[in-house]
DNA sequence: TTGTATGCGTTATCAT
DNA sequence: ATGATAACGCATACAA
């Protein structure tokens, strides 16, 4: 990257001097513009290689009003995302496609509540051509971001009724499938557990579960219970198993919760799936490795990332195009945590 | 970020016009330079707020030759890191400190073997003030990066004998502790498993294990075995358990390996710790949640990130200072995977 | 106390 | 086929 002597990067001027031409010519060659003789083209390319010249990003940004950076926003902080395996594959898909398209990834946590109402530095200072928000966060935050005059995408969440691009999974349809499967296995009294906080995915999955129960005329036997901790869920399950018509199967809003509940039940001597059946959601590694392996809803997480990359790139290219809401399909993965009655 | 009308960000010129002063005055106020009257200071600040003005990064970068970006490099790709929980806390520490210091994080995978010998885009184009390489990769790659005239830091790995900043954990000392503990619990025939590939941490831990064994006069009973898969390790363990003096305890180079081996052994009817004892390394969540909970070496992963941030920031400020090799201490976490004989 | 003018590295227009 | 030059947004030396 330097000429090996000074440690100072070569500029387009250095290249021009080396070749003995103008900087306009160098730029033209590098950007494939204008009619330049093959001879000079060759000389310019050689000089670039010799001097280790690459166009400086800041200079180009200033001139082009384009940064070739995409901002990735995590709520409330990067830590939350990094420690969540679910997002790792999404990030992999994003990185692969964005890098291929010659974009850098800029990272930031975003917690509006701590930083008063400041937008992330890279948005304020115009360091990105587009912003991707990863995962769930309060609608108010999403809206604030959507109002920024910059291509914006929600990944694995949605802002319903709003013209904002988003890549989402069909949690409603998926829970419908899960209920169908449980009913087919002979379960009649089923309950879903989700967290207390508001979250697009949790709502959708909850609605899907209820709709599934209703479809089988089970609306009185089914319920969605919101808990603050998994322990709370475990206690509730124990109660429900003592009912006159005991619960025989539960669904958890994600694998993390499902596996943890399963382990806690087992520690209390309740066998899965013999005493109670469990279905998760996400199909993360944890689900495959659990004992017993967890029956769950699989999502193609890498594909979410790839579709996301394609979507924001496309919007950068053509900002006027209609909003996209892309729905990634899911599938039921049958393993060993559900018993056939 | 815009004036609310056009979607085009305000510039320093707009602010100057609004206030009725020169751009130099605006700049001076914003950067706390020169002697500006309190009255104008106030007017400038108000105008900035009114117009939603923030200095544009590209303009400032060009002028200051500083980007306020730190590049984070993953080998061979971001995916590898994201899916490794071990790095999540390190990233959290990095993000926290770097953001606090007003730096952005730029991400990239770096696989020299695929992109011939190209450096990552953000290095080539001068988009970062410093580079942090995360985790193990071939020394040749590290060296190539270290040769770039830019502040450079190795996180959780080292380039021995080379003047490159690095934050490392004392794997040697840690395995010494592990062996001491096993011996104290009555184990005499012990074996360590590590991967086949070269890697700074794995080497250090292996050496520490051997040194520990030697210290107790156990060099003939101890061994470090390199395996390609965990299944290979399991097979080897079964053999070693049939020896005339059977293996009673093993050490794995990390928790991932330790827990997987433990589960595989149990599936084959071998009980941990009754039939064989296991110690891991890293103390990731998996270790705590395993059945039985894994005895392991704990590392303060977040601290690695924080020290890393501090180190690279310090080198950016004073590039001439001597090289730092910072050693993060470890501790033994006793849980239930080791039996006292 | 404030303003003028220059340059950072690039691209693109317009001459030549 | 190539070159001179302006402009992008900013910070600063120097002038007033």
mmCIF file of N, CA and C in Angstrom, chain B residues 53-112:
data_model
loop_
_atom_site.group_PDB
_atom_site.id
_atom_site.type_symbol
_atom_site.label_atom_id
_atom_site.label_comp_id
_atom_site.label_asym_id
_atom_site.label_seq_id
_atom_site.Cartn_x
_atom_site.Cartn_y
_atom_site.Cartn_z
ATOM 1 N N UNK B 53 -26.943 19.825 11.462
ATOM 2 C CA UNK B 53 -25.626 19.693 10.845
ATOM 3 C C UNK B 53 -24.665 18.851 11.672
ATOM 4 N N UNK B 54 -23.998 17.932 10.988
ATOM 5 C CA UNK B 54 -22.861 17.210 11.564
ATOM 6 C C UNK B 54 -21.750 17.204 10.526
ATOM 7 N N UNK B 55 -20.520 17.405 10.954
ATOM 8 C CA UNK B 55 -19.404 17.426 9.999
ATOM 9 C C UNK B 55 -19.358 16.133 9.204
ATOM 10 N N UNK B 56 -19.193 16.255 7.923
ATOM 11 C CA UNK B 56 -19.122 15.080 7.058
ATOM 12 C C UNK B 56 -17.779 14.359 7.215
ATOM 13 N N UNK B 57 -17.883 13.042 7.350
ATOM 14 C CA UNK B 57 -16.683 12.255 7.646
ATOM 15 C C UNK B 57 -15.662 12.310 6.513
ATOM 16 N N UNK B 58 -16.120 12.190 5.292
ATOM 17 C CA UNK B 58 -15.185 12.150 4.168
ATOM 18 C C UNK B 58 -14.381 13.445 4.094
ATOM 19 N N UNK B 59 -15.053 14.560 4.244
ATOM 20 C CA UNK B 59 -14.369 15.842 4.195
ATOM 21 C C UNK B 59 -13.317 15.934 5.281
ATOM 22 N N UNK B 60 -13.716 15.561 6.480
ATOM 23 C CA UNK B 60 -12.778 15.648 7.594
ATOM 24 C C UNK B 60 -11.629 14.671 7.424
ATOM 25 N N UNK B 61 -11.949 13.458 6.962
ATOM 26 C CA UNK B 61 -10.906 12.455 6.750
ATOM 27 C C UNK B 61 -9.852 12.967 5.788
ATOM 28 N N UNK B 62 -10.331 13.526 4.702
ATOM 29 C CA UNK B 62 -9.427 13.977 3.659
ATOM 30 C C UNK B 62 -8.478 15.033 4.225
ATOM 31 N N UNK B 63 -9.044 15.929 4.942
ATOM 32 C CA UNK B 63 -8.258 17.030 5.484
ATOM 33 C C UNK B 63 -7.330 16.558 6.615
ATOM 34 N N UNK B 64 -7.845 15.747 7.490
ATOM 35 C CA UNK B 64 -7.095 15.351 8.682
ATOM 36 C C UNK B 64 -6.212 14.118 8.490
ATOM 37 N N UNK B 65 -6.428 13.410 7.414
ATOM 38 C CA UNK B 65 -5.734 12.140 7.193
ATOM 39 C C UNK B 65 -5.967 11.201 8.380
ATOM 40 N N UNK B 66 -7.201 11.146 8.775
ATOM 41 C CA UNK B 66 -7.591 10.266 9.866
ATOM 42 C C UNK B 66 -9.031 9.853 9.608
ATOM 43 N N UNK B 67 -9.376 8.616 9.895
ATOM 44 C CA UNK B 67 -10.694 8.120 9.477
ATOM 45 C C UNK B 67 -11.651 7.850 10.629
ATOM 46 N N UNK B 68 -11.105 7.723 11.819
ATOM 47 C CA UNK B 68 -11.920 7.339 12.974
ATOM 48 C C UNK B 68 -12.611 5.989 12.775
ATOM 49 N N UNK B 69 -11.979 5.154 11.989
ATOM 50 C CA UNK B 69 -12.452 3.778 11.793
ATOM 51 C C UNK B 69 -11.362 2.810 12.232
ATOM 52 N N UNK B 70 -11.767 1.747 12.883
ATOM 53 C CA UNK B 70 -10.832 0.666 13.173
ATOM 54 C C UNK B 70 -11.296 -0.561 12.402
ATOM 55 N N UNK B 71 -10.381 -1.174 11.689
ATOM 56 C CA UNK B 71 -10.734 -2.372 10.930
ATOM 57 C C UNK B 71 -10.576 -3.627 11.763
ATOM 58 N N UNK B 72 -11.597 -4.474 11.734
ATOM 59 C CA UNK B 72 -11.516 -5.747 12.439
ATOM 60 C C UNK B 72 -11.451 -6.854 11.404
ATOM 61 N N UNK B 73 -10.413 -7.668 11.515
ATOM 62 C CA UNK B 73 -10.182 -8.701 10.517
ATOM 63 C C UNK B 73 -10.426 -10.081 11.092
ATOM 64 N N UNK B 74 -11.174 -10.867 10.356
ATOM 65 C CA UNK B 74 -11.448 -12.241 10.771
ATOM 66 C C UNK B 74 -10.835 -13.205 9.775
ATOM 67 N N UNK B 75 -10.282 -14.267 10.274
ATOM 68 C CA UNK B 75 -9.753 -15.273 9.367
ATOM 69 C C UNK B 75 -10.510 -16.571 9.566
ATOM 70 N N UNK B 76 -10.960 -17.254 8.535
ATOM 71 C CA UNK B 76 -10.874 -16.818 7.145
ATOM 72 C C UNK B 76 -12.066 -15.975 6.733
ATOM 73 N N UNK B 77 -13.076 -15.891 7.568
ATOM 74 C CA UNK B 77 -14.249 -15.106 7.199
ATOM 75 C C UNK B 77 -14.990 -14.706 8.458
ATOM 76 N N UNK B 78 -15.806 -13.706 8.347
ATOM 77 C CA UNK B 78 -16.588 -13.255 9.484
ATOM 78 C C UNK B 78 -17.432 -14.382 10.052
ATOM 79 N N UNK B 79 -17.952 -15.210 9.151
ATOM 80 C CA UNK B 79 -18.842 -16.281 9.576
ATOM 81 C C UNK B 79 -18.187 -17.135 10.651
ATOM 82 N N UNK B 80 -16.938 -17.459 10.450
ATOM 83 C CA UNK B 80 -16.202 -18.305 11.373
ATOM 84 C C UNK B 80 -16.212 -17.707 12.777
ATOM 85 N N UNK B 81 -16.067 -16.415 12.829
ATOM 86 C CA UNK B 81 -16.013 -15.748 14.114
ATOM 87 C C UNK B 81 -17.392 -15.618 14.745
ATOM 88 N N UNK B 82 -18.331 -15.197 13.931
ATOM 89 C CA UNK B 82 -19.663 -14.963 14.466
ATOM 90 C C UNK B 82 -20.251 -16.230 15.065
ATOM 91 N N UNK B 83 -19.914 -17.365 14.449
ATOM 92 C CA UNK B 83 -20.514 -18.598 14.931
ATOM 93 C C UNK B 83 -19.729 -19.144 16.117
ATOM 94 N N UNK B 84 -18.680 -18.446 16.506
ATOM 95 C CA UNK B 84 -17.879 -18.888 17.632
ATOM 96 C C UNK B 84 -18.172 -17.992 18.836
ATOM 97 N N UNK B 85 -18.916 -18.543 19.753
ATOM 98 C CA UNK B 85 -19.366 -17.753 20.890
ATOM 99 C C UNK B 85 -18.207 -17.139 21.656
ATOM 100 N N UNK B 86 -17.077 -17.826 21.591
ATOM 101 C CA UNK B 86 -15.919 -17.361 22.322
ATOM 102 C C UNK B 86 -15.581 -15.917 21.980
ATOM 103 N N UNK B 87 -15.754 -15.554 20.717
ATOM 104 C CA UNK B 87 -15.363 -14.220 20.290
ATOM 105 C C UNK B 87 -16.405 -13.154 20.578
ATOM 106 N N UNK B 88 -17.619 -13.579 20.901
ATOM 107 C CA UNK B 88 -18.678 -12.588 21.063
ATOM 108 C C UNK B 88 -18.359 -11.609 22.180
ATOM 109 N N UNK B 89 -17.846 -12.120 23.277
ATOM 110 C CA UNK B 89 -17.552 -11.223 24.392
ATOM 111 C C UNK B 89 -16.352 -10.336 24.101
ATOM 112 N N UNK B 90 -15.401 -10.899 23.372
ATOM 113 C CA UNK B 90 -14.272 -10.076 22.966
ATOM 114 C C UNK B 90 -14.750 -8.907 22.111
ATOM 115 N N UNK B 91 -15.631 -9.211 21.177
ATOM 116 C CA UNK B 91 -16.181 -8.157 20.319
ATOM 117 C C UNK B 91 -16.947 -7.132 21.147
ATOM 118 N N UNK B 92 -17.665 -7.620 22.145
ATOM 119 C CA UNK B 92 -18.418 -6.697 22.993
ATOM 120 C C UNK B 92 -17.471 -5.714 23.676
ATOM 121 N N UNK B 93 -16.365 -6.229 24.182
ATOM 122 C CA UNK B 93 -15.388 -5.365 24.831
ATOM 123 C C UNK B 93 -14.800 -4.361 23.858
ATOM 124 N N UNK B 94 -14.486 -4.841 22.678
ATOM 125 C CA UNK B 94 -13.946 -3.964 21.641
ATOM 126 C C UNK B 94 -14.935 -2.867 21.300
ATOM 127 N N UNK B 95 -16.153 -3.278 21.012
ATOM 128 C CA UNK B 95 -17.164 -2.307 20.586
ATOM 129 C C UNK B 95 -17.361 -1.240 21.659
ATOM 130 N N UNK B 96 -17.500 -1.698 22.872
ATOM 131 C CA UNK B 96 -17.763 -0.760 23.960
ATOM 132 C C UNK B 96 -16.692 0.330 24.031
ATOM 133 N N UNK B 97 -15.441 -0.090 24.065
ATOM 134 C CA UNK B 97 -14.350 0.871 24.229
ATOM 135 C C UNK B 97 -14.125 1.728 22.985
ATOM 136 N N UNK B 98 -14.182 1.082 21.846
ATOM 137 C CA UNK B 98 -13.920 1.810 20.601
ATOM 138 C C UNK B 98 -15.019 2.840 20.333
ATOM 139 N N UNK B 99 -16.243 2.465 20.596
ATOM 140 C CA UNK B 99 -17.352 3.399 20.403
ATOM 141 C C UNK B 99 -17.217 4.571 21.362
ATOM 142 N N UNK B 100 -16.852 4.232 22.583
ATOM 143 C CA UNK B 100 -16.670 5.277 23.589
ATOM 144 C C UNK B 100 -15.613 6.282 23.119
ATOM 145 N N UNK B 101 -14.584 5.778 22.444
ATOM 146 C CA UNK B 101 -13.512 6.648 21.961
ATOM 147 C C UNK B 101 -13.862 7.275 20.613
ATOM 148 N N UNK B 102 -15.119 7.081 20.208
ATOM 149 C CA UNK B 102 -15.612 7.713 18.989
ATOM 150 C C UNK B 102 -15.045 7.102 17.704
ATOM 151 N N UNK B 103 -14.791 5.816 17.745
ATOM 152 C CA UNK B 103 -14.360 5.131 16.535
ATOM 153 C C UNK B 103 -15.460 4.213 16.012
ATOM 154 N N UNK B 104 -15.493 4.073 14.702
ATOM 155 C CA UNK B 104 -16.368 3.073 14.095
ATOM 156 C C UNK B 104 -15.630 1.749 13.963
ATOM 157 N N UNK B 105 -16.386 0.666 13.875
ATOM 158 C CA UNK B 105 -15.790 -0.643 13.626
ATOM 159 C C UNK B 105 -16.086 -1.079 12.202
ATOM 160 N N UNK B 106 -15.023 -1.369 11.465
ATOM 161 C CA UNK B 106 -15.182 -1.857 10.102
ATOM 162 C C UNK B 106 -14.819 -3.331 10.072
ATOM 163 N N UNK B 107 -15.686 -4.120 9.459
ATOM 164 C CA UNK B 107 -15.506 -5.572 9.499
ATOM 165 C C UNK B 107 -15.064 -6.157 8.176
ATOM 166 N N UNK B 108 -14.235 -7.179 8.215
ATOM 167 C CA UNK B 108 -13.943 -7.896 6.979
ATOM 168 C C UNK B 108 -13.380 -9.267 7.262
ATOM 169 N N UNK B 109 -13.707 -10.182 6.399
ATOM 170 C CA UNK B 109 -13.060 -11.475 6.425
ATOM 171 C C UNK B 109 -11.732 -11.317 5.702
ATOM 172 N N UNK B 110 -10.770 -12.168 6.011
ATOM 173 C CA UNK B 110 -9.477 -12.032 5.353
ATOM 174 C C UNK B 110 -8.929 -13.407 5.064
ATOM 175 N N UNK B 111 -9.043 -13.797 3.835
ATOM 176 C CA UNK B 111 -8.442 -15.060 3.459
ATOM 177 C C UNK B 111 -7.524 -14.826 2.280
ATOM 178 N N UNK B 112 -6.280 -14.702 2.622
ATOM 179 C CA UNK B 112 -5.251 -14.412 1.649
ATOM 180 C C UNK B 112 -5.211 -15.458 0.546
#
